[in-house]
Coordinates of N, CA and C in Angstrom, one line a residue:
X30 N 3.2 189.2 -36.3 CA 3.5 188.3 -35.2 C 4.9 187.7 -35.3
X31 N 6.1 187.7 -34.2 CA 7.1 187.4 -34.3 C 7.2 185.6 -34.5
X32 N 8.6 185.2 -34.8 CA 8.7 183.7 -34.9 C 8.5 183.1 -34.2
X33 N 8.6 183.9 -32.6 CA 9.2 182.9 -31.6 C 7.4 183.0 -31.3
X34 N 6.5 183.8 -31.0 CA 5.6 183.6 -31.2 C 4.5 182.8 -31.9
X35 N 4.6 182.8 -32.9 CA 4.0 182.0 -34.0 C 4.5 180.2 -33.5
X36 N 5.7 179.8 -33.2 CA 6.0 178.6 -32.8 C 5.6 178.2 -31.4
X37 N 5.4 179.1 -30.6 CA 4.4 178.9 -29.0 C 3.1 178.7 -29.5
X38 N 2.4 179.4 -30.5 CA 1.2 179.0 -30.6 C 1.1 177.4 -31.1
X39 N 1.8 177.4 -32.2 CA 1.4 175.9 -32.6 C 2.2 174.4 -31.6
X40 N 3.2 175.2 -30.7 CA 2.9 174.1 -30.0 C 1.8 173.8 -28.3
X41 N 0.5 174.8 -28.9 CA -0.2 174.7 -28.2 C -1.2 173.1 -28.1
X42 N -1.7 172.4 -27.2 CA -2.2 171.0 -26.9 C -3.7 171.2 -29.1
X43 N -4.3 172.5 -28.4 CA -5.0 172.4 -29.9 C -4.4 172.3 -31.2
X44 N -3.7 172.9 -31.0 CA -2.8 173.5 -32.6 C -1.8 172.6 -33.2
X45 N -1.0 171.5 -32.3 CA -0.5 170.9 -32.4 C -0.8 170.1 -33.9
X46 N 1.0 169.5 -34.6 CA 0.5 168.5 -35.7 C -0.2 169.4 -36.9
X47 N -1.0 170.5 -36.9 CA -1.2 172.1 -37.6 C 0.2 172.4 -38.8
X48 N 0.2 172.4 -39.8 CA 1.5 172.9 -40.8 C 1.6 174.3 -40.4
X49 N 2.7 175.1 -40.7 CA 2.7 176.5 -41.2 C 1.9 177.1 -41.8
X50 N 2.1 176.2 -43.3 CA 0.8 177.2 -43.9 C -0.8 177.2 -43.4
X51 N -1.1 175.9 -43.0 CA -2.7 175.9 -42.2 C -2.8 177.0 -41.2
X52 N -1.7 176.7 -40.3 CA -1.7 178.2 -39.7 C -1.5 179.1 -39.7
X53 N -1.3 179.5 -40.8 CA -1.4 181.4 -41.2 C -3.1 181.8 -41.9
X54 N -3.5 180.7 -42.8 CA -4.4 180.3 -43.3 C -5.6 180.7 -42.2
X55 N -5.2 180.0 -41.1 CA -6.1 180.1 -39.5 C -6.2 181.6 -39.0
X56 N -5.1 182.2 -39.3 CA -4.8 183.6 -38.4 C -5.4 184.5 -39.2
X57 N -5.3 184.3 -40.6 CA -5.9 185.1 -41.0 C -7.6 185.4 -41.2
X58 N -8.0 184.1 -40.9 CA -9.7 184.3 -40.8 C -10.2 184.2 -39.3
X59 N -9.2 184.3 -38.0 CA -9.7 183.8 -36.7 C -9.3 185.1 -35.9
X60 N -10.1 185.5 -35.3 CA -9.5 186.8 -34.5 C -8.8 186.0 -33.1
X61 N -7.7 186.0 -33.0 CA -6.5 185.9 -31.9 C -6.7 187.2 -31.0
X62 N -6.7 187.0 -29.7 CA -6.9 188.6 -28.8 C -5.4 187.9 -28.1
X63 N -5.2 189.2 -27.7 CA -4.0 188.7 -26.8 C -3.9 189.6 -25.7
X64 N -3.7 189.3 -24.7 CA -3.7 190.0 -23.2 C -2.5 189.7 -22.4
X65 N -2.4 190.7 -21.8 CA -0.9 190.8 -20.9 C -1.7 191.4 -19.0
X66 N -1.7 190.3 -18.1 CA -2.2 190.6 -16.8 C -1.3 190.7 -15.7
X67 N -1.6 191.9 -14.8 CA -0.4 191.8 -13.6 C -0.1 190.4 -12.9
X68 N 0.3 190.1 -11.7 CA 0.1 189.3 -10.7 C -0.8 189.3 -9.5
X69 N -2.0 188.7 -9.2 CA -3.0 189.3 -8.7 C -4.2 189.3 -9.6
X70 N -4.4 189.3 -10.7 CA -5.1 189.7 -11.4 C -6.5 188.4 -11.8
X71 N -7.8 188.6 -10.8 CA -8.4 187.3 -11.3 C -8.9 187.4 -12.9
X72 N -8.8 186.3 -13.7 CA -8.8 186.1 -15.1 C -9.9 185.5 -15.4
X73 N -10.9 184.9 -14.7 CA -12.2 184.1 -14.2 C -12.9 183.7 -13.3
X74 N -14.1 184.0 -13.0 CA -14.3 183.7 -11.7 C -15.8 182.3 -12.5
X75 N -15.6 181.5 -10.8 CA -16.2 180.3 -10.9 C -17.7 180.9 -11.2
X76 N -18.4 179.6 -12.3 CA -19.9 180.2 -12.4 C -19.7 180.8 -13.8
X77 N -18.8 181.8 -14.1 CA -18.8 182.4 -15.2 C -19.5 182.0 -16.6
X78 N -19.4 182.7 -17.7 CA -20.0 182.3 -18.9 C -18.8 181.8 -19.6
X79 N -18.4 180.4 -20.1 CA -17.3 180.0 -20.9 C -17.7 180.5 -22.2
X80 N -17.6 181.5 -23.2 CA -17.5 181.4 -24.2 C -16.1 182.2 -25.0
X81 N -15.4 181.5 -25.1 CA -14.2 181.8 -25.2 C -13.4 180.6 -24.7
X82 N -12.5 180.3 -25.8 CA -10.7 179.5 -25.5 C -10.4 180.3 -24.8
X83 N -9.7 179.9 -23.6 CA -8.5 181.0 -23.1 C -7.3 180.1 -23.0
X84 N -6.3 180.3 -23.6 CA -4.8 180.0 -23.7 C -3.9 180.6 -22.9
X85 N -3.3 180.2 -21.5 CA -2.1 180.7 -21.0 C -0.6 180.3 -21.8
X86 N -0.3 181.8 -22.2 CA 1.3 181.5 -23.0 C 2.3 181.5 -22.2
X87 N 2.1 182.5 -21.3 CA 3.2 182.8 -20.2 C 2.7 182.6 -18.9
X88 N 3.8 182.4 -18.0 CA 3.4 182.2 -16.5 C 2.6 181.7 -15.8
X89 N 2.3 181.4 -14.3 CA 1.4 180.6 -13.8 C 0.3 181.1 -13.1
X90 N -0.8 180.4 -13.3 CA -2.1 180.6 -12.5 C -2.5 179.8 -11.4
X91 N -3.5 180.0 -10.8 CA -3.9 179.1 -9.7 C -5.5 179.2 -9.8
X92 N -6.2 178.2 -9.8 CA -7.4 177.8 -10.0 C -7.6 177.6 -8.4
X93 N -9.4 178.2 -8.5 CA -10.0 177.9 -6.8 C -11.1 177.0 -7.2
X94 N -11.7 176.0 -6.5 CA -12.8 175.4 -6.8 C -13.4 175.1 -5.3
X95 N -14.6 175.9 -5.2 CA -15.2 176.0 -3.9 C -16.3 174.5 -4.0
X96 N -16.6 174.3 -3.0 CA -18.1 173.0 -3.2 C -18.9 173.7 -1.5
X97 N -19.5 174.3 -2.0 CA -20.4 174.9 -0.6 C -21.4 174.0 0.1
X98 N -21.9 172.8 -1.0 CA -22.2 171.5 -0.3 C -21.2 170.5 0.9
X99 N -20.2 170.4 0.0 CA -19.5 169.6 0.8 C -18.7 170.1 1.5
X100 N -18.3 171.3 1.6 CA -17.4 172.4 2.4 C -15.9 171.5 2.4
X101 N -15.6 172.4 1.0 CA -13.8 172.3 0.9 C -13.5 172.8 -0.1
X102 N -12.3 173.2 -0.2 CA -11.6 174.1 -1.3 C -11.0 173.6 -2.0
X103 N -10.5 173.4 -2.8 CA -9.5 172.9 -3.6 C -8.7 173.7 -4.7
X104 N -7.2 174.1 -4.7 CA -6.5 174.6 -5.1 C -5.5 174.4 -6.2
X105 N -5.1 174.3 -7.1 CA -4.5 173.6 -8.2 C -3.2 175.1 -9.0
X106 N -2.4 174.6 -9.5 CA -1.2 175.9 -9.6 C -1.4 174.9 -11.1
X107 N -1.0 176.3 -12.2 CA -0.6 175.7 -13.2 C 0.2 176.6 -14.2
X108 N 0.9 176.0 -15.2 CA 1.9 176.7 -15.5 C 2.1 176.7 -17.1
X109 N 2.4 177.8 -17.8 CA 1.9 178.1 -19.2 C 3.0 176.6 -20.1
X110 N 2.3 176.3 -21.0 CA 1.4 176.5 -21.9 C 0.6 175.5 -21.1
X111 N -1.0 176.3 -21.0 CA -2.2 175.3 -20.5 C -3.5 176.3 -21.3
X112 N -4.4 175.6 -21.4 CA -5.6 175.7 -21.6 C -6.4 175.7 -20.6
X113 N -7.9 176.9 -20.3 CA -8.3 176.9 -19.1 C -9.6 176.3 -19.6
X114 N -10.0 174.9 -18.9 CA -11.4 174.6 -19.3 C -12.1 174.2 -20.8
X115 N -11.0 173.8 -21.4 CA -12.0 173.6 -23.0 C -13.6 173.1 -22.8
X116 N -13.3 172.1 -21.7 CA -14.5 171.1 -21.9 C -16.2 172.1 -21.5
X117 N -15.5 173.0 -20.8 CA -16.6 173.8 -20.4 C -17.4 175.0 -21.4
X118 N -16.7 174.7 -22.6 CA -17.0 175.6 -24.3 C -18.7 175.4 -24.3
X119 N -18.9 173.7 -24.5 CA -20.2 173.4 -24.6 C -20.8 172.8 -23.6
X120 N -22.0 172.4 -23.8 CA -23.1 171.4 -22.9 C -23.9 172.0 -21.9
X121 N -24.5 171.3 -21.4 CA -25.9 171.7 -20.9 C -25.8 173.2 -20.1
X122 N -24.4 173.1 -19.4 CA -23.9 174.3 -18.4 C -22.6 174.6 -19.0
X123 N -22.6 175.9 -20.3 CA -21.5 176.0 -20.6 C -20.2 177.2 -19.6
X124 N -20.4 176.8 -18.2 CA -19.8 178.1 -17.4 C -18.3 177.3 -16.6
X125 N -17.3 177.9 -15.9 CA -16.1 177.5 -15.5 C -16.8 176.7 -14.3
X126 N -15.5 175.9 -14.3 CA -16.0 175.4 -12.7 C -15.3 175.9 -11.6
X127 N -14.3 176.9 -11.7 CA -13.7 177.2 -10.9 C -12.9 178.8 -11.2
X128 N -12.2 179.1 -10.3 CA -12.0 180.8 -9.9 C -10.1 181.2 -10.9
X129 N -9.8 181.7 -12.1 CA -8.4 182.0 -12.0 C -7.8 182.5 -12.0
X130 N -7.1 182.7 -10.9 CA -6.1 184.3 -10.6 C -4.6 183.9 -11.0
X131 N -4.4 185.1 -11.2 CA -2.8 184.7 -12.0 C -1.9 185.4 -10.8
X132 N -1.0 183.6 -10.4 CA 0.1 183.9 -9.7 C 1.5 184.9 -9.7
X133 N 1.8 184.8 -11.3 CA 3.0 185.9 -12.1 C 2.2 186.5 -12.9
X134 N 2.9 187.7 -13.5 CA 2.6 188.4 -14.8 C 2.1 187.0 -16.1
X135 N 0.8 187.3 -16.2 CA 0.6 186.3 -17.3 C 0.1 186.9 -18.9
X136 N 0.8 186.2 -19.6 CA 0.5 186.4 -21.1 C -1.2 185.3 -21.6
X137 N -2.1 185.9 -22.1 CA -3.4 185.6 -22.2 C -3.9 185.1 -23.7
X138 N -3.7 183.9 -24.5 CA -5.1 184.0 -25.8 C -6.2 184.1 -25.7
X139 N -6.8 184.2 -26.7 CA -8.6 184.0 -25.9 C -8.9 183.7 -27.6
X140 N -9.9 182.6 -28.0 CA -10.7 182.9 -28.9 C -12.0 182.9 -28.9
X141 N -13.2 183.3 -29.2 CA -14.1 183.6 -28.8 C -15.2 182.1 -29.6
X142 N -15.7 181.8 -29.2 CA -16.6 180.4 -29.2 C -16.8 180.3 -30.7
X143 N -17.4 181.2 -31.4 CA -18.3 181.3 -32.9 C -16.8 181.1 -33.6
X144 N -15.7 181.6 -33.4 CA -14.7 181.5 -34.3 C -14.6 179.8 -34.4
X145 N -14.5 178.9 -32.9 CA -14.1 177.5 -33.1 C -15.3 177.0 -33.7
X146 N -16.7 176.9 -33.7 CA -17.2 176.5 -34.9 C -17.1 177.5 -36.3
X147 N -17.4 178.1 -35.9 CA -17.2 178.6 -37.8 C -15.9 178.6 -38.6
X148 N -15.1 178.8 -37.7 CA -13.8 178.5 -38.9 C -12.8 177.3 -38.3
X149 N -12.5 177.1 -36.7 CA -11.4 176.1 -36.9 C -12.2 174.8 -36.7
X150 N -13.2 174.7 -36.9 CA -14.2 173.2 -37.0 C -13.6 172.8 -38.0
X151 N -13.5 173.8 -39.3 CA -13.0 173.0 -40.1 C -11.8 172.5 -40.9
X152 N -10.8 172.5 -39.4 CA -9.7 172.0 -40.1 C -9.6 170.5 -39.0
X153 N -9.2 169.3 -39.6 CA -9.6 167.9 -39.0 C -8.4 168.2 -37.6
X154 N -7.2 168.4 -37.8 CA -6.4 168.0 -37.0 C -6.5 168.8 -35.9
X155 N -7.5 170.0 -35.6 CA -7.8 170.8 -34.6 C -8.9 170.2 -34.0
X156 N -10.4 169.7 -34.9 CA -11.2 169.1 -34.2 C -10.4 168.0 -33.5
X157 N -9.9 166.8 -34.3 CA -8.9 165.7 -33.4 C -9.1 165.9 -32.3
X158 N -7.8 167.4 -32.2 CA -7.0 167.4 -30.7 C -8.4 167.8 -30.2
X159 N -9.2 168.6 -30.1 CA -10.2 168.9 -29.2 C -11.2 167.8 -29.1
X160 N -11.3 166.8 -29.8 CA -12.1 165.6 -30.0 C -11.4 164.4 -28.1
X161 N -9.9 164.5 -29.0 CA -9.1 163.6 -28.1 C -9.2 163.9 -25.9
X162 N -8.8 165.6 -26.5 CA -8.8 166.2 -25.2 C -9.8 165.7 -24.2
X163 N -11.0 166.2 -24.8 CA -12.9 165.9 -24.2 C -12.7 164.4 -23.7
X164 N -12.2 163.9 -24.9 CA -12.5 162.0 -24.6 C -11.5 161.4 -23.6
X165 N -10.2 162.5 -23.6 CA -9.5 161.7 -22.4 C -9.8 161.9 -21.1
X166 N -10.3 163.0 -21.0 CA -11.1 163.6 -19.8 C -11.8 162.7 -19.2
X167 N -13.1 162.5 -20.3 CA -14.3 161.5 -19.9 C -13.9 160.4 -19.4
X168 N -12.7 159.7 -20.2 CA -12.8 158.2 -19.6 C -11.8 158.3 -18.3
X169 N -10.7 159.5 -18.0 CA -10.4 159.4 -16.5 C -11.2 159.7 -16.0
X170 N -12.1 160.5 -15.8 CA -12.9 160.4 -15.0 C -13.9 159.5 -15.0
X171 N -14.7 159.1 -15.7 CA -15.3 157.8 -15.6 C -14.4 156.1 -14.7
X172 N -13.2 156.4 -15.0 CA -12.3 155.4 -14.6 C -12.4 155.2 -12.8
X173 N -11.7 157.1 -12.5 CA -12.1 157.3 -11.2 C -13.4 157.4 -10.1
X174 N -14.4 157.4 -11.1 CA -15.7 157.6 -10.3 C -16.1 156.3 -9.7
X175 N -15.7 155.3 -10.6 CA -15.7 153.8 -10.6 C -14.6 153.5 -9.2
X176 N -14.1 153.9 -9.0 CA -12.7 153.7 -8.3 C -13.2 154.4 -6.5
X177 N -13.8 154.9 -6.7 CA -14.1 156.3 -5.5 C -14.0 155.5 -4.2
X178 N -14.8 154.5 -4.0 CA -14.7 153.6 -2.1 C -14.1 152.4 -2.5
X179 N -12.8 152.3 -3.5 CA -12.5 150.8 -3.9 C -11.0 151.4 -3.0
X180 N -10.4 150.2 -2.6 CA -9.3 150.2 -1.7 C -9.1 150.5 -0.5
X181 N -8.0 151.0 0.4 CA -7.6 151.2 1.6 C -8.0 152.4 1.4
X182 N -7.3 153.4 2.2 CA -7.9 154.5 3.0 C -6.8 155.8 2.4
X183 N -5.7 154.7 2.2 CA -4.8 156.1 1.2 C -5.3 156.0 0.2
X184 N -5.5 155.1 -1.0 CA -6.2 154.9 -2.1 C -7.3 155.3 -2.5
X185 N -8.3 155.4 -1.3 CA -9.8 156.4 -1.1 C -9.4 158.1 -1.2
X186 N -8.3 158.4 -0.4 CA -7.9 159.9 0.1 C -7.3 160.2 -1.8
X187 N -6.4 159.4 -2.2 CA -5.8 160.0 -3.6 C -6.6 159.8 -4.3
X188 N -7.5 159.1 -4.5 CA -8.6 159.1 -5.4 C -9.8 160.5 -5.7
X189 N -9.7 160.2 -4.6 CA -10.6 161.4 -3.8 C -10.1 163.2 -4.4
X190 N -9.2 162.6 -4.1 CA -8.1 164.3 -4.6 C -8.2 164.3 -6.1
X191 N -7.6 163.2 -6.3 CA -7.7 163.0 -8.3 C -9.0 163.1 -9.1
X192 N -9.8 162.9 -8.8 CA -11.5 163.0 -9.4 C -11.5 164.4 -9.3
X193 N -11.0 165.1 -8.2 CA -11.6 166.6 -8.1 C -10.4 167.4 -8.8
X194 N -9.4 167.0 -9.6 CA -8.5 167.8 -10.0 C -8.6 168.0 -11.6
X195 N -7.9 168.9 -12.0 CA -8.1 169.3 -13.3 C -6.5 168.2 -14.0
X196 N -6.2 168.8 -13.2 CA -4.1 168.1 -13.5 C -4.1 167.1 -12.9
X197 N -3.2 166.2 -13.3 CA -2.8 165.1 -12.4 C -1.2 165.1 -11.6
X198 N -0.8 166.3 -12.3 CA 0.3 166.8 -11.6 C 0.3 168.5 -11.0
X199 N 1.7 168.8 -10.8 CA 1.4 169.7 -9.6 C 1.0 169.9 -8.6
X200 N 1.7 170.9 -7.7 CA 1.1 171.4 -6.2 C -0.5 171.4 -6.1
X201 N -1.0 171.2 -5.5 CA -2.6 171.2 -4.9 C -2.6 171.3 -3.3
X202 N -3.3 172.0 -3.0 CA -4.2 172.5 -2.0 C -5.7 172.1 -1.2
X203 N -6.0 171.4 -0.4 CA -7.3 171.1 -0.5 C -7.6 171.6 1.7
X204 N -8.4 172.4 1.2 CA -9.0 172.9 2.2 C -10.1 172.3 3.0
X205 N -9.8 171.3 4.3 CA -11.1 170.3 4.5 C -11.1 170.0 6.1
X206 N -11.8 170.0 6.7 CA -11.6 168.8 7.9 C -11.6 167.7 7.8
X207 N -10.8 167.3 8.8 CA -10.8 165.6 8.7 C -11.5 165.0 8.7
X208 N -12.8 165.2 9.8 CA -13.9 164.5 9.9 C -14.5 164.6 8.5
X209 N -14.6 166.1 7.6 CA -15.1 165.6 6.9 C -15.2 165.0 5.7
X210 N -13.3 164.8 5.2 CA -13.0 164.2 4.3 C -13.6 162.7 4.9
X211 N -13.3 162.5 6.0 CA -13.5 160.5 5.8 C -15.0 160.1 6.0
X212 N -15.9 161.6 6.2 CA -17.6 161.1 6.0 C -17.4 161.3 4.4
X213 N -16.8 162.1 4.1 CA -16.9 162.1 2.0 C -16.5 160.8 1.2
X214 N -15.3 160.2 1.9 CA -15.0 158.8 1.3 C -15.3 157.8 2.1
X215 N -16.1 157.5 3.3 CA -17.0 156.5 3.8 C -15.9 155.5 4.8
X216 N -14.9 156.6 5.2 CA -13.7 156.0 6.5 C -13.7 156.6 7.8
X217 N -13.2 156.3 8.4 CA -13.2 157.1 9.5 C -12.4 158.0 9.9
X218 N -12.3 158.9 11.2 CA -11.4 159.8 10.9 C -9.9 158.8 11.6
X219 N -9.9 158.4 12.1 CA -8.6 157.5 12.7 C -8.0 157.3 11.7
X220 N -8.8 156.4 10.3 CA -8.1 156.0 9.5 C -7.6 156.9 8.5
X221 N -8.4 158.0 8.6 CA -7.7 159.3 7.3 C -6.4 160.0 8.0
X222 N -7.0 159.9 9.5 CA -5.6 161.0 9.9 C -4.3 160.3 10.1
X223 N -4.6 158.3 10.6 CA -2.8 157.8 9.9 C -2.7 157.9 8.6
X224 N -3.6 157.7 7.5 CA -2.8 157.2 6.2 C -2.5 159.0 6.0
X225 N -3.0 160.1 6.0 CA -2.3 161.0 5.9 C -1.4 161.4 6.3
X226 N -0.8 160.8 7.9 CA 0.4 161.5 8.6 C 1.5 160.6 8.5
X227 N 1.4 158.8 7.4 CA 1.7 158.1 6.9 C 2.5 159.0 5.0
X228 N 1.9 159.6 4.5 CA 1.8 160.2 3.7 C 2.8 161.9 4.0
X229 N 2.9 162.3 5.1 CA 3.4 163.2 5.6 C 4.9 162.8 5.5
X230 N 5.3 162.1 6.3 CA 6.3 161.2 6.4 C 6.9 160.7 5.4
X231 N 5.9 160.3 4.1 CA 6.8 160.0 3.2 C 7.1 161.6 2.2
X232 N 6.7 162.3 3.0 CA 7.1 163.8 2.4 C 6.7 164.2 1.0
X233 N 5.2 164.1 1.0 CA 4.7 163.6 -0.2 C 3.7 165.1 0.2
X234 N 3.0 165.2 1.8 CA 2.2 166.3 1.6 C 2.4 166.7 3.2
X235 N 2.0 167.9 3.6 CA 2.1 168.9 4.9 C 0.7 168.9 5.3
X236 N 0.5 168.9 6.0 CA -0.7 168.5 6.9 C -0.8 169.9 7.8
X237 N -1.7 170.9 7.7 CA -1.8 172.0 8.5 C -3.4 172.0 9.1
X238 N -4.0 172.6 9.8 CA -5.0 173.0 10.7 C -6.2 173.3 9.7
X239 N -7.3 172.2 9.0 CA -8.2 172.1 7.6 C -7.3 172.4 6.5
X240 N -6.4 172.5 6.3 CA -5.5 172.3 5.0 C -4.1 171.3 4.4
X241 N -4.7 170.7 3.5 CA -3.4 169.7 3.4 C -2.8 170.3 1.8
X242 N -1.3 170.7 2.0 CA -0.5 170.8 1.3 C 0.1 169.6 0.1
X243 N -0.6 169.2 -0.9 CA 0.5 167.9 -1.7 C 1.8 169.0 -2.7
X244 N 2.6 168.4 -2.7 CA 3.8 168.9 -2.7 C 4.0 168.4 -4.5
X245 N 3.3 167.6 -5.2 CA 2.8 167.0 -6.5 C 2.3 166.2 -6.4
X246 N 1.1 165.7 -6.8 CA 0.0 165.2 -7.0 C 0.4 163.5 -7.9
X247 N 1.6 163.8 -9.1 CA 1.7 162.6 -9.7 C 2.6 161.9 -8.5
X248 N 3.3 162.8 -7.9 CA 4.4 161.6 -6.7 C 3.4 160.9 -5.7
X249 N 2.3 161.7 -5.1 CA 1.0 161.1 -4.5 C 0.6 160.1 -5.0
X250 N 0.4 159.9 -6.3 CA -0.3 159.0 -7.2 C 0.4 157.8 -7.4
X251 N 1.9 158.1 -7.7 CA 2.7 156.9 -7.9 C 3.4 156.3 -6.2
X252 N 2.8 156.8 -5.2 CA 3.6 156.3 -4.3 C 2.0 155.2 -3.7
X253 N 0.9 155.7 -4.1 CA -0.1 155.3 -4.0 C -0.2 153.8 -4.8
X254 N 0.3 153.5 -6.2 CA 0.4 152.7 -6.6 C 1.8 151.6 -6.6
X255 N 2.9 152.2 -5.7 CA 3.5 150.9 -5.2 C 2.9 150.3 -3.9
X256 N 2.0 151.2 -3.0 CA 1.7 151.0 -2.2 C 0.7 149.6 -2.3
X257 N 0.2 150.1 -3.4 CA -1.2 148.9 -3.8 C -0.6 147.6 -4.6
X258 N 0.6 147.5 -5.0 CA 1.7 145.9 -5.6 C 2.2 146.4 -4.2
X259 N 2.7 146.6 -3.6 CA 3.2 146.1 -2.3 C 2.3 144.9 -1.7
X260 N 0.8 145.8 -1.0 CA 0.2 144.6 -0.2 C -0.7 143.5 -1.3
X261 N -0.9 143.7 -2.7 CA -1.3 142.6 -3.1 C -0.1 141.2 -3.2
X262 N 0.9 141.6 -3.1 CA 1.8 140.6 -3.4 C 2.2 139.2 -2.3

């Protein structure tokens, strides 16, 4: 394995804080796969069996997440170095929640489930980061679920987006009607179609025929919260 390689791996979100020598130590008892995929190429489909890390080294993907219940799509771009799904390793449903096709030529790790308990369980500063990861997840989301019909109607719409996203940044896609985003967050449609064309205007997202374009999700987010010290003041 070259240098420049060996240094992308450890500055991966698990591996991180990892020495040199722990990590050769690692490579040598953990089978590392490595894969090289065109553009076009789906890398998981939703439903699937998670057993396996998969590590994007290179280039970007785009995740689909269908809800056949609630009828809408949701779209999310992401860009190497990311991890697809750790949280989905274990628990009651250990499968993806959503579809990944690779946007560019992408570079692939994968480690296979039995290797993260039998050998990197037991180095502390890997459990950690996979400890941390799980738990930061939980409590945003917990944060947001709490949050879901609190506020105005942009605050319900960004919320709304952010509960269902993996990132809190980046481009996103959300495939919906208006009617029935504002029966999902408990508004009407008057009030979802100004604060979104309110939101258009601040050039934040594109508004197409069941599809809204956010152009990044964290500028959504933070334009959301001057919006909310604005009218408390």
């Amino acid at each position: 394995m070259d240098f420049i390689m060996y240094d992308k791996l450890l500055q991966l979100p698990l591996f991180q804080g990892l020495g040199k020598n722990e990590f050769t130590r690692i490579l040598e008892k953990v089978k590392f796969h490595f894969h090289r995929y065109p553009q076009g190429t789906i890398l998981v489909r939703e439903e699937d069996s998670c057993d396996k890390l998969m590590f994007i080294l290179d280039g970007e993907v785009q995740s689909e997440a269908y809800d056949t219940t609630q009828k809408y799509i949701l779209q999310e771009t992401f860009r190497a170095p990311h991890i697809l799904e750790p949280y989905s390793l274990f628990g009651m449903n250990p499968s993806f929640t959503a579809t990944y096709t690779a946007t560019t030529e992408v570079s692939l790790l994968t480690i296979k489930k039995r290797f993260v308990l039998e050998q990197l369980s037991n180095y502390d500063i890997f459990t950690l980061n996979f400890l941390n990861m799980l738990s930061n997840r939980a409590q945003t989301l917990n944060y947001r679920l709490w949050n879901t019909h609190i506020g105005n109607t942009y605050e319900k719409i960004v919320n709304f987006i952010q509960t269902r996203c993996i990132s809190n940044n980046g481009p996103k896609t959300l495939y919906i009607r208006m009617e029935d985003l504002a029966d999902l967050i408990s508004e009407t449609r008057i009030n979802v179609s100004a604060a979104l064309n309110e939101m258009q205007a601040q050039n934040l997202l594109q508004l197409n025929r069941k599809r809204i374009n956010i152009y990044n999700l964290h500028d959504l987010t933070e334009s959301c919260k001057k919006l909310k010290k604005k009218i408390d003041r």
